[in-house]
Each structure stands twice: as structure tokens, then as C-alpha cells.
Amino acid sequence: MKHALQEVISQRSLEERIAQLAGQISRDYADGDLVLVAVLSGAFVFAADLCRSLSIDCTIDFVRVSSYGSNTSSSGAIRLVQAPSLDLAGRDVLVVEDIVDTGMTLQWLINYFHEQSAASVRLCVLIDKKERRQVPLEADYAGFTLDHGFLVGYGLDFAERYRNLPSIYTLQDAAS
Ligand code: PRP
């Protein structure tokens, strides 16, 4: 099936905003021990661009989580499918996510990284989608705030499609 896509964030806007976020992160972590932990799969594009815009040293790791239940929102029952490969004890963890929706995934991950004895845990999300938030979660760094729409592109998928698109689009004919 071919979907109708409407661009909501252009490639140029993404580049400009990510450069700003990277500048802020580079200043904030100038004296830290920064580990970017990208949440697979969606964050792989954002993390790749963000890490290359930083002006400070960092290390990069990945986690994968899965939630049971509905396909369109997290159920809250989350489990770790792929653990980080680095020892995060005493390190400054910056969780890199493409989107925060209900907040359940990131809430779970924050607790997890604290359990791993990280020195600090902060959140960097490209898109902060607030309308379905279930836990009072605020990102420390947020690229864009959007209210509604089923978003695809720049890592975001619909049934694993569209992750490779360089801009972000709303899918016109999908439930949000
Ligand atoms: C998306 C996104 C977050 C989560 C946010 O992942 O990347 O991990 O949902 O939703 P929440 O705030 O309601 O918990 P998804 O499960 O779609 O997997 P993907 O990254 O592999 O696309």
C-alpha cells in the first residue's frame, strides 16, 4: 500500500535544530564523561547526526526495548531486548530517543540506567509528543514539540517502512 505523506519537519530544519542541540550538549558536558545511549531502532538516524555535530568527545552505545500490547502506543510492560555493551557505572548517560509519546519507555529506561549506577541520566529526544503522555516526563533536550499525527521518516517507521526518509512526515491515512 502506498501512503500519502505530508512533510512536517524538513531536512534543513532537522539539521539546524540538531546543530543547536549538539551545541548545547557540548557545552553542558564539556567536563563530563558523556555516553550517548541510542534506543533502537528509531533513534539510529538522530543519534548518528547528533554525535557527529558534537564538539566534545563521547562514546556511543545502544539499547533495544520492547513493550507488549498495542502496536500504536506503549503498554507499559517493557523489557530489555538488548542491553548496553558498555559499563555505565559512574558515566554521564544521555539517552537519545527519536520520540517520546506516553513516556513509558523513557521512564523505564531512566530507572534502568540509574540501576546501572550511572553518574547522571538525562534525556535527549528529537520529538516531544505530549498529547498521550502518561507519566510526568520532561526531556532535558527536545528538538521539536508536536501535538498529533502519525509521524514517519528520519528513523520513525510505519510497520518498519519509511525510516530512511530524510525529512519527517505525517502519514495521512493512518490512525494517530
Ligand atoms: C517508539 C520510540 C520510543 C517509544 C516511545 O519506539 O522510539 O522508543 O516508541 O513511546 P512511549 O513514549 O509511548 O513509550 P517503537 O516501539 O515504535 O520502536 P522503534 O524505535 O523500533 O520504531
Short mmCIF file of N, CA and C and ligand atoms in Angstrom, two decimals:
data_model
loop_
_atom_site.label_atom_id
_atom_site.label_comp_id
_atom_site.label_asym_id
_atom_site.label_seq_id
_atom_site.Cartn_x
_atom_site.Cartn_y
_atom_site.Cartn_z
N MET A 1 0.84 -1.20 0.00
CA MET A 1 0.00 0.00 0.00
C MET A 1 0.87 1.25 0.00
N LYS A 2 0.49 2.21 -0.82
CA LYS A 2 1.24 3.47 -0.86
C LYS A 2 0.49 4.50 -0.03
N HIS A 3 1.19 5.14 0.92
CA HIS A 3 0.55 6.11 1.80
C HIS A 3 0.79 7.53 1.32
N ALA A 4 -0.15 8.41 1.66
CA ALA A 4 0.05 9.83 1.38
C ALA A 4 0.85 10.43 2.53
N LEU A 5 1.97 11.06 2.19
CA LEU A 5 2.84 11.63 3.22
C LEU A 5 2.84 13.15 3.10
N GLN A 6 2.77 13.82 4.24
CA GLN A 6 2.85 15.27 4.24
C GLN A 6 4.03 15.69 5.10
N GLU A 7 4.95 16.46 4.52
CA GLU A 7 6.14 16.85 5.27
C GLU A 7 5.77 17.79 6.41
N VAL A 8 6.30 17.50 7.61
CA VAL A 8 6.06 18.39 8.75
C VAL A 8 7.36 18.99 9.30
N ILE A 9 8.47 18.29 9.13
CA ILE A 9 9.77 18.85 9.51
C ILE A 9 10.76 18.54 8.38
N SER A 10 11.30 19.59 7.80
CA SER A 10 12.17 19.41 6.64
C SER A 10 13.57 18.96 7.06
N GLN A 11 14.28 18.45 6.09
CA GLN A 11 15.67 18.02 6.32
C GLN A 11 16.50 19.20 6.84
N ARG A 12 16.29 20.37 6.24
CA ARG A 12 17.01 21.59 6.65
C ARG A 12 16.71 21.96 8.10
N SER A 13 15.43 21.89 8.48
CA SER A 13 15.05 22.21 9.86
C SER A 13 15.66 21.22 10.84
N LEU A 14 15.69 19.95 10.45
CA LEU A 14 16.30 18.93 11.31
C LEU A 14 17.78 19.24 11.51
N GLU A 15 18.47 19.55 10.42
CA GLU A 15 19.91 19.84 10.52
C GLU A 15 20.17 21.02 11.44
N GLU A 16 19.37 22.09 11.26
CA GLU A 16 19.59 23.30 12.06
C GLU A 16 19.31 23.05 13.54
N ARG A 17 18.23 22.36 13.82
CA ARG A 17 17.86 22.13 15.23
C ARG A 17 18.85 21.18 15.91
N ILE A 18 19.28 20.17 15.16
CA ILE A 18 20.24 19.22 15.75
C ILE A 18 21.58 19.90 16.02
N ALA A 19 21.97 20.83 15.16
CA ALA A 19 23.20 21.59 15.41
C ALA A 19 23.07 22.40 16.71
N GLN A 20 21.89 22.98 16.94
CA GLN A 20 21.66 23.73 18.19
C GLN A 20 21.73 22.81 19.40
N LEU A 21 21.04 21.68 19.32
CA LEU A 21 21.05 20.73 20.44
C LEU A 21 22.48 20.26 20.73
N ALA A 22 23.21 19.98 19.67
CA ALA A 22 24.59 19.49 19.84
C ALA A 22 25.46 20.55 20.49
N GLY A 23 25.23 21.81 20.15
CA GLY A 23 26.00 22.90 20.77
C GLY A 23 25.72 22.98 22.25
N GLN A 24 24.45 22.87 22.59
CA GLN A 24 24.05 22.93 24.00
C GLN A 24 24.63 21.74 24.78
N ILE A 25 24.52 20.55 24.21
CA ILE A 25 25.04 19.35 24.87
C ILE A 25 26.56 19.44 25.02
N SER A 26 27.22 19.94 24.00
CA SER A 26 28.69 20.05 24.05
C SER A 26 29.12 21.00 25.17
N ARG A 27 28.37 22.06 25.36
CA ARG A 27 28.68 22.99 26.46
C ARG A 27 28.39 22.34 27.81
N ASP A 28 27.23 21.70 27.91
CA ASP A 28 26.81 21.14 29.21
C ASP A 28 27.70 19.98 29.68
N TYR A 29 28.26 19.23 28.72
CA TYR A 29 29.05 18.04 29.09
C TYR A 29 30.55 18.25 28.86
N ALA A 30 30.96 19.50 28.77
CA ALA A 30 32.38 19.79 28.48
C ALA A 30 33.30 19.12 29.50
N ASP A 31 32.86 19.05 30.75
CA ASP A 31 33.70 18.45 31.79
C ASP A 31 33.18 17.08 32.22
N GLY A 32 32.31 16.47 31.43
CA GLY A 32 31.70 15.21 31.82
C GLY A 32 32.33 14.01 31.13
N ASP A 33 31.69 12.88 31.31
CA ASP A 33 32.12 11.62 30.69
C ASP A 33 30.91 11.09 29.93
N LEU A 34 30.66 11.71 28.79
CA LEU A 34 29.39 11.54 28.08
C LEU A 34 29.30 10.21 27.33
N VAL A 35 28.22 9.49 27.60
CA VAL A 35 27.88 8.30 26.81
C VAL A 35 26.49 8.54 26.20
N LEU A 36 26.44 8.59 24.89
CA LEU A 36 25.14 8.64 24.22
C LEU A 36 24.61 7.22 24.16
N VAL A 37 23.39 7.00 24.64
CA VAL A 37 22.79 5.67 24.52
C VAL A 37 21.54 5.81 23.66
N ALA A 38 21.64 5.34 22.43
CA ALA A 38 20.53 5.45 21.48
C ALA A 38 19.61 4.26 21.63
N VAL A 39 18.30 4.53 21.55
CA VAL A 39 17.29 3.49 21.73
C VAL A 39 16.88 3.00 20.33
N LEU A 40 17.22 1.75 20.05
CA LEU A 40 16.94 1.15 18.74
C LEU A 40 15.46 0.80 18.62
N SER A 41 14.87 0.79 17.43
CA SER A 41 15.60 1.14 16.22
C SER A 41 15.51 2.62 15.87
N GLY A 42 14.41 3.26 16.28
CA GLY A 42 14.08 4.58 15.74
C GLY A 42 15.14 5.65 15.87
N ALA A 43 15.96 5.59 16.94
CA ALA A 43 16.88 6.70 17.20
C ALA A 43 18.18 6.61 16.41
N PHE A 44 18.33 5.60 15.56
CA PHE A 44 19.65 5.43 14.94
C PHE A 44 20.03 6.58 14.02
N VAL A 45 19.07 7.19 13.34
CA VAL A 45 19.40 8.29 12.42
C VAL A 45 19.73 9.55 13.22
N PHE A 46 18.88 9.87 14.18
CA PHE A 46 19.09 11.04 15.03
C PHE A 46 20.43 10.94 15.76
N ALA A 47 20.70 9.77 16.34
CA ALA A 47 21.95 9.60 17.10
C ALA A 47 23.17 9.77 16.19
N ALA A 48 23.05 9.27 14.96
CA ALA A 48 24.19 9.37 14.03
C ALA A 48 24.49 10.83 13.70
N ASP A 49 23.43 11.62 13.49
CA ASP A 49 23.65 13.04 13.17
C ASP A 49 24.06 13.83 14.40
N LEU A 50 23.42 13.53 15.53
CA LEU A 50 23.73 14.27 16.76
C LEU A 50 25.18 14.07 17.17
N CYS A 51 25.65 12.83 17.15
CA CYS A 51 27.02 12.57 17.64
C CYS A 51 28.05 13.22 16.73
N ARG A 52 27.74 13.35 15.44
CA ARG A 52 28.70 13.97 14.53
C ARG A 52 28.68 15.49 14.60
N SER A 53 27.68 16.05 15.28
CA SER A 53 27.63 17.51 15.46
C SER A 53 28.22 17.95 16.79
N LEU A 54 28.54 17.01 17.66
CA LEU A 54 29.12 17.39 18.96
C LEU A 54 30.56 17.86 18.78
N SER A 55 30.96 18.80 19.63
CA SER A 55 32.34 19.27 19.57
C SER A 55 33.17 18.72 20.73
N ILE A 56 32.60 17.77 21.47
CA ILE A 56 33.31 17.13 22.59
C ILE A 56 33.41 15.63 22.33
N ASP A 57 34.31 14.99 23.08
CA ASP A 57 34.42 13.53 22.98
C ASP A 57 33.19 12.87 23.60
N CYS A 58 32.81 11.74 23.03
CA CYS A 58 31.75 10.95 23.67
C CYS A 58 31.93 9.50 23.26
N THR A 59 31.25 8.62 23.96
CA THR A 59 31.16 7.24 23.50
C THR A 59 29.69 6.96 23.19
N ILE A 60 29.46 5.92 22.42
CA ILE A 60 28.11 5.64 21.94
C ILE A 60 27.76 4.18 22.21
N ASP A 61 26.55 4.00 22.70
CA ASP A 61 26.06 2.63 22.93
C ASP A 61 24.59 2.58 22.52
N PHE A 62 24.05 1.39 22.55
CA PHE A 62 22.68 1.17 22.07
C PHE A 62 21.93 0.26 23.02
N VAL A 63 20.63 0.49 23.14
CA VAL A 63 19.75 -0.45 23.83
C VAL A 63 18.55 -0.70 22.92
N ARG A 64 17.93 -1.82 23.15
CA ARG A 64 16.66 -2.11 22.46
C ARG A 64 15.68 -2.60 23.51
N VAL A 65 14.51 -2.01 23.51
CA VAL A 65 13.47 -2.45 24.44
C VAL A 65 12.26 -2.88 23.64
N SER A 66 11.41 -3.66 24.28
CA SER A 66 10.17 -3.97 23.60
C SER A 66 9.04 -3.85 24.60
N SER A 67 7.91 -3.38 24.13
CA SER A 67 6.74 -3.30 25.00
C SER A 67 5.67 -4.22 24.45
N TYR A 68 4.95 -4.83 25.35
CA TYR A 68 3.87 -5.72 24.95
C TYR A 68 2.61 -4.92 24.73
N GLY A 69 1.68 -5.46 23.97
CA GLY A 69 0.38 -4.82 23.85
C GLY A 69 0.20 -4.14 22.51
N SER A 70 -0.52 -3.03 22.54
CA SER A 70 -0.91 -2.32 21.32
C SER A 70 0.30 -1.93 20.47
N ASN A 71 0.12 -1.89 19.18
CA ASN A 71 1.20 -1.50 18.28
C ASN A 71 1.37 -0.01 18.20
N THR A 72 0.36 0.74 18.58
CA THR A 72 0.43 2.19 18.36
C THR A 72 0.81 2.97 19.62
N SER A 73 0.86 2.32 20.76
CA SER A 73 1.38 3.00 21.94
C SER A 73 1.93 1.98 22.91
N SER A 74 2.83 2.44 23.76
CA SER A 74 3.45 1.52 24.71
C SER A 74 2.44 1.06 25.74
N SER A 75 2.53 -0.20 26.12
CA SER A 75 1.60 -0.74 27.12
C SER A 75 2.11 -0.51 28.53
N GLY A 76 3.39 -0.21 28.65
CA GLY A 76 3.94 -0.03 29.97
C GLY A 76 4.68 -1.26 30.46
N ALA A 77 4.38 -2.43 29.88
CA ALA A 77 5.11 -3.64 30.24
C ALA A 77 6.32 -3.72 29.32
N ILE A 78 7.44 -3.25 29.84
CA ILE A 78 8.62 -3.09 28.98
C ILE A 78 9.69 -4.07 29.40
N ARG A 79 10.38 -4.60 28.42
CA ARG A 79 11.51 -5.47 28.76
C ARG A 79 12.70 -5.11 27.88
N LEU A 80 13.88 -5.37 28.43
CA LEU A 80 15.12 -5.06 27.72
C LEU A 80 15.44 -6.20 26.77
N VAL A 81 15.54 -5.89 25.49
CA VAL A 81 15.85 -6.91 24.49
C VAL A 81 17.35 -6.92 24.21
N GLN A 82 17.95 -5.74 24.21
CA GLN A 82 19.40 -5.62 24.01
C GLN A 82 19.95 -4.65 25.05
N ALA A 83 20.81 -5.16 25.91
CA ALA A 83 21.40 -4.33 26.97
C ALA A 83 22.56 -3.52 26.41
N PRO A 84 22.93 -2.43 27.07
CA PRO A 84 24.13 -1.70 26.62
C PRO A 84 25.36 -2.59 26.74
N SER A 85 26.33 -2.38 25.87
CA SER A 85 27.54 -3.21 25.96
C SER A 85 28.60 -2.57 26.84
N LEU A 86 28.49 -1.26 27.10
CA LEU A 86 29.47 -0.58 27.95
C LEU A 86 29.05 -0.68 29.41
N ASP A 87 30.04 -0.60 30.30
CA ASP A 87 29.74 -0.45 31.72
C ASP A 87 29.43 1.04 31.96
N LEU A 88 28.21 1.32 32.39
CA LEU A 88 27.78 2.72 32.50
C LEU A 88 27.97 3.28 33.90
N ALA A 89 28.49 2.47 34.81
CA ALA A 89 28.67 2.94 36.19
C ALA A 89 29.59 4.16 36.22
N GLY A 90 29.11 5.22 36.86
CA GLY A 90 29.92 6.42 37.00
C GLY A 90 29.98 7.30 35.76
N ARG A 91 29.26 6.92 34.71
CA ARG A 91 29.31 7.69 33.46
C ARG A 91 28.08 8.60 33.35
N ASP A 92 28.20 9.61 32.49
CA ASP A 92 27.09 10.54 32.26
C ASP A 92 26.29 10.07 31.05
N VAL A 93 25.17 9.43 31.33
CA VAL A 93 24.34 8.83 30.27
C VAL A 93 23.37 9.87 29.71
N LEU A 94 23.41 10.02 28.40
CA LEU A 94 22.40 10.83 27.71
C LEU A 94 21.62 9.89 26.81
N VAL A 95 20.37 9.65 27.18
CA VAL A 95 19.53 8.74 26.40
C VAL A 95 19.05 9.49 25.16
N VAL A 96 19.26 8.90 23.99
CA VAL A 96 18.89 9.54 22.73
C VAL A 96 17.71 8.78 22.13
N GLU A 97 16.60 9.48 21.99
CA GLU A 97 15.35 8.87 21.50
C GLU A 97 14.79 9.67 20.33
N ASP A 98 14.15 8.99 19.43
CA ASP A 98 13.50 9.73 18.33
C ASP A 98 12.24 10.43 18.80
N ILE A 99 11.44 9.73 19.65
CA ILE A 99 10.15 10.32 20.02
C ILE A 99 9.75 9.86 21.42
N VAL A 100 9.17 10.77 22.18
CA VAL A 100 8.55 10.38 23.45
C VAL A 100 7.06 10.65 23.31
N ASP A 101 6.28 9.62 23.63
CA ASP A 101 4.83 9.69 23.43
C ASP A 101 4.16 9.54 24.80
N THR A 102 3.84 8.32 25.23
CA THR A 102 3.27 8.15 26.58
C THR A 102 4.32 8.44 27.64
N GLY A 103 5.60 8.24 27.30
CA GLY A 103 6.68 8.43 28.26
C GLY A 103 7.06 7.15 28.99
N MET A 104 6.31 6.07 28.75
CA MET A 104 6.56 4.82 29.49
C MET A 104 7.95 4.25 29.19
N THR A 105 8.34 4.28 27.92
CA THR A 105 9.63 3.69 27.55
C THR A 105 10.77 4.43 28.23
N LEU A 106 10.75 5.76 28.13
CA LEU A 106 11.86 6.53 28.70
C LEU A 106 11.85 6.49 30.22
N GLN A 107 10.67 6.48 30.81
CA GLN A 107 10.59 6.36 32.26
C GLN A 107 11.26 5.07 32.73
N TRP A 108 10.96 4.00 32.02
CA TRP A 108 11.55 2.70 32.35
C TRP A 108 13.08 2.74 32.18
N LEU A 109 13.52 3.36 31.08
CA LEU A 109 14.96 3.42 30.80
C LEU A 109 15.72 4.28 31.81
N ILE A 110 15.10 5.37 32.23
CA ILE A 110 15.75 6.21 33.25
C ILE A 110 16.01 5.39 34.51
N ASN A 111 14.99 4.66 34.94
CA ASN A 111 15.17 3.81 36.13
C ASN A 111 16.26 2.77 35.89
N TYR A 112 16.25 2.19 34.69
CA TYR A 112 17.24 1.17 34.36
C TYR A 112 18.67 1.73 34.45
N PHE A 113 18.88 2.92 33.87
CA PHE A 113 20.25 3.48 33.86
C PHE A 113 20.68 3.90 35.27
N HIS A 114 19.73 4.34 36.09
CA HIS A 114 20.08 4.61 37.49
C HIS A 114 20.48 3.32 38.20
N GLU A 115 19.77 2.23 37.90
CA GLU A 115 20.13 0.93 38.49
C GLU A 115 21.53 0.48 38.06
N GLN A 116 21.94 0.93 36.87
CA GLN A 116 23.29 0.60 36.39
C GLN A 116 24.35 1.52 37.01
N SER A 117 23.92 2.36 37.95
CA SER A 117 24.82 3.27 38.69
C SER A 117 25.45 4.35 37.81
N ALA A 118 24.71 4.81 36.80
CA ALA A 118 25.19 5.95 36.01
C ALA A 118 25.35 7.16 36.93
N ALA A 119 26.36 7.99 36.65
CA ALA A 119 26.58 9.19 37.47
C ALA A 119 25.44 10.18 37.25
N SER A 120 24.97 10.27 36.01
CA SER A 120 23.83 11.13 35.69
C SER A 120 23.08 10.52 34.53
N VAL A 121 21.78 10.82 34.47
CA VAL A 121 20.94 10.31 33.38
C VAL A 121 20.09 11.47 32.89
N ARG A 122 20.24 11.83 31.62
CA ARG A 122 19.39 12.86 31.02
C ARG A 122 18.81 12.34 29.71
N LEU A 123 17.81 13.07 29.22
CA LEU A 123 17.10 12.65 28.01
C LEU A 123 17.26 13.65 26.90
N CYS A 124 17.54 13.15 25.71
CA CYS A 124 17.55 13.99 24.52
C CYS A 124 16.59 13.35 23.52
N VAL A 125 15.49 14.03 23.25
CA VAL A 125 14.51 13.48 22.30
C VAL A 125 14.35 14.44 21.13
N LEU A 126 14.23 13.85 19.97
CA LEU A 126 14.04 14.70 18.79
C LEU A 126 12.64 15.29 18.79
N ILE A 127 11.65 14.44 19.07
CA ILE A 127 10.26 14.91 19.03
C ILE A 127 9.57 14.61 20.35
N ASP A 128 9.07 15.65 20.95
CA ASP A 128 8.33 15.53 22.20
C ASP A 128 6.85 15.65 21.85
N LYS A 129 6.15 14.51 21.94
CA LYS A 129 4.74 14.46 21.57
C LYS A 129 3.94 14.33 22.86
N LYS A 130 3.27 15.39 23.25
CA LYS A 130 2.75 15.46 24.62
C LYS A 130 1.32 14.95 24.80
N GLU A 131 0.58 14.81 23.71
CA GLU A 131 -0.87 14.60 23.89
C GLU A 131 -1.24 13.29 24.59
N ARG A 132 -0.36 12.26 24.49
CA ARG A 132 -0.72 10.97 25.11
C ARG A 132 0.16 10.65 26.33
N ARG A 133 0.84 11.70 26.86
CA ARG A 133 1.76 11.45 27.98
C ARG A 133 1.04 10.86 29.18
N GLN A 134 1.61 9.80 29.72
CA GLN A 134 1.00 9.14 30.88
C GLN A 134 1.83 9.30 32.14
N VAL A 135 3.10 9.63 31.97
CA VAL A 135 3.94 9.87 33.14
C VAL A 135 4.54 11.27 32.99
N PRO A 136 4.74 11.98 34.10
CA PRO A 136 5.21 13.36 34.02
C PRO A 136 6.69 13.43 33.67
N LEU A 137 6.98 13.28 32.39
CA LEU A 137 8.36 13.19 31.95
C LEU A 137 8.71 14.42 31.12
N GLU A 138 9.79 15.07 31.45
CA GLU A 138 10.25 16.22 30.66
C GLU A 138 11.63 15.89 30.10
N ALA A 139 11.80 16.07 28.79
CA ALA A 139 13.11 15.84 28.20
C ALA A 139 14.04 16.99 28.57
N ASP A 140 15.31 16.66 28.83
CA ASP A 140 16.29 17.71 29.12
C ASP A 140 16.63 18.47 27.84
N TYR A 141 16.64 17.77 26.73
CA TYR A 141 16.87 18.37 25.41
C TYR A 141 15.78 17.85 24.48
N ALA A 142 15.04 18.75 23.87
CA ALA A 142 13.97 18.34 22.96
C ALA A 142 14.08 19.15 21.68
N GLY A 143 14.04 18.45 20.56
CA GLY A 143 14.18 19.12 19.28
C GLY A 143 12.92 19.86 18.86
N PHE A 144 11.81 19.15 18.84
CA PHE A 144 10.55 19.70 18.35
C PHE A 144 9.41 19.18 19.22
N THR A 145 8.40 20.00 19.41
CA THR A 145 7.19 19.57 20.12
C THR A 145 6.05 19.52 19.12
N LEU A 146 5.42 18.36 19.04
CA LEU A 146 4.29 18.19 18.12
C LEU A 146 3.13 17.59 18.89
N ASP A 147 1.92 17.97 18.52
CA ASP A 147 0.75 17.50 19.27
C ASP A 147 0.16 16.22 18.72
N HIS A 148 0.07 16.11 17.43
CA HIS A 148 -0.67 14.97 16.89
C HIS A 148 -0.05 14.53 15.56
N GLY A 149 -0.63 13.46 15.03
CA GLY A 149 -0.16 12.95 13.74
C GLY A 149 0.65 11.69 13.93
N PHE A 150 0.54 10.79 12.97
CA PHE A 150 1.37 9.59 12.95
C PHE A 150 2.61 9.94 12.13
N LEU A 151 3.76 9.98 12.79
CA LEU A 151 4.97 10.52 12.17
C LEU A 151 5.86 9.42 11.61
N VAL A 152 6.40 9.66 10.45
CA VAL A 152 7.36 8.73 9.85
C VAL A 152 8.53 9.51 9.26
N GLY A 153 9.59 8.78 8.99
CA GLY A 153 10.79 9.37 8.39
C GLY A 153 11.84 9.66 9.44
N TYR A 154 13.08 9.83 9.01
CA TYR A 154 14.21 10.16 9.88
C TYR A 154 14.27 9.18 11.08
N GLY A 155 14.13 7.90 10.78
CA GLY A 155 14.19 6.87 11.81
C GLY A 155 12.83 6.34 12.23
N LEU A 156 11.79 7.18 12.08
CA LEU A 156 10.45 6.77 12.52
C LEU A 156 9.77 5.93 11.44
N ASP A 157 9.06 4.90 11.89
CA ASP A 157 8.52 3.94 10.92
C ASP A 157 7.01 3.78 11.02
N PHE A 158 6.48 3.22 9.96
CA PHE A 158 5.15 2.61 9.98
C PHE A 158 5.35 1.19 9.48
N ALA A 159 5.16 0.21 10.36
CA ALA A 159 5.42 -1.19 10.02
C ALA A 159 6.80 -1.36 9.36
N GLU A 160 7.80 -0.71 9.97
CA GLU A 160 9.21 -0.78 9.55
C GLU A 160 9.53 -0.03 8.26
N ARG A 161 8.54 0.62 7.67
CA ARG A 161 8.81 1.40 6.45
C ARG A 161 9.09 2.85 6.80
N TYR A 162 9.71 3.54 5.89
CA TYR A 162 9.91 5.00 5.90
C TYR A 162 11.03 5.48 6.83
N ARG A 163 11.73 4.56 7.52
CA ARG A 163 12.78 5.02 8.43
C ARG A 163 13.87 5.79 7.68
N ASN A 164 14.05 5.48 6.40
CA ASN A 164 15.16 6.05 5.63
C ASN A 164 14.87 7.43 5.05
N LEU A 165 13.66 7.93 5.19
CA LEU A 165 13.36 9.24 4.60
C LEU A 165 14.12 10.34 5.33
N PRO A 166 14.64 11.34 4.62
CA PRO A 166 15.48 12.36 5.26
C PRO A 166 14.72 13.45 6.00
N SER A 167 13.41 13.57 5.77
CA SER A 167 12.57 14.54 6.49
C SER A 167 11.56 13.76 7.34
N ILE A 168 10.76 14.51 8.10
CA ILE A 168 9.69 13.87 8.89
C ILE A 168 8.34 14.24 8.29
N TYR A 169 7.49 13.25 8.20
CA TYR A 169 6.19 13.39 7.54
C TYR A 169 5.07 12.90 8.46
N THR A 170 3.85 13.35 8.21
CA THR A 170 2.69 12.69 8.80
C THR A 170 2.11 11.76 7.75
N LEU A 171 1.67 10.63 8.25
CA LEU A 171 1.02 9.65 7.39
C LEU A 171 -0.47 9.99 7.39
N GLN A 172 -0.96 10.39 6.25
CA GLN A 172 -2.32 10.93 6.18
C GLN A 172 -3.40 9.90 6.48
N ASP A 173 -3.13 8.64 6.13
CA ASP A 173 -4.18 7.65 6.22
C ASP A 173 -3.91 6.59 7.29
N ALA A 174 -3.22 6.99 8.37
CA ALA A 174 -3.01 6.07 9.50
C ALA A 174 -3.57 6.69 10.75
N ALA A 175 -4.02 5.86 11.68
CA ALA A 175 -4.52 6.38 12.95
C ALA A 175 -3.36 6.99 13.73
N SER A 176 -3.60 8.12 14.41
CA SER A 176 -2.53 8.74 15.19
C SER A 176 -2.65 8.30 16.64
C1 PRP B 1 8.95 4.30 19.80
C2 PRP B 1 10.01 5.31 20.18
C3 PRP B 1 10.13 5.13 21.66
C4 PRP B 1 8.74 4.74 22.08
C5 PRP B 1 8.05 5.94 22.62
O1 PRP B 1 9.57 3.07 19.64
O2 PRP B 1 11.23 5.08 19.52
O3 PRP B 1 11.05 4.10 21.99
O4 PRP B 1 8.05 4.27 20.92
O5 PRP B 1 6.76 5.62 23.05
P1 PRP B 1 6.28 5.85 24.51
O6 PRP B 1 6.72 7.22 24.96
O7 PRP B 1 4.77 5.75 24.38
O8 PRP B 1 6.85 4.78 25.39
P2 PRP B 1 8.86 1.84 18.91
O9 PRP B 1 8.27 0.94 19.96
O10 PRP B 1 7.95 2.35 17.85
O11 PRP B 1 10.09 1.05 18.28
P3 PRP B 1 11.17 1.51 17.17
O12 PRP B 1 12.06 2.54 17.83
O13 PRP B 1 11.88 0.26 16.85
O14 PRP B 1 10.41 2.10 16.00
#
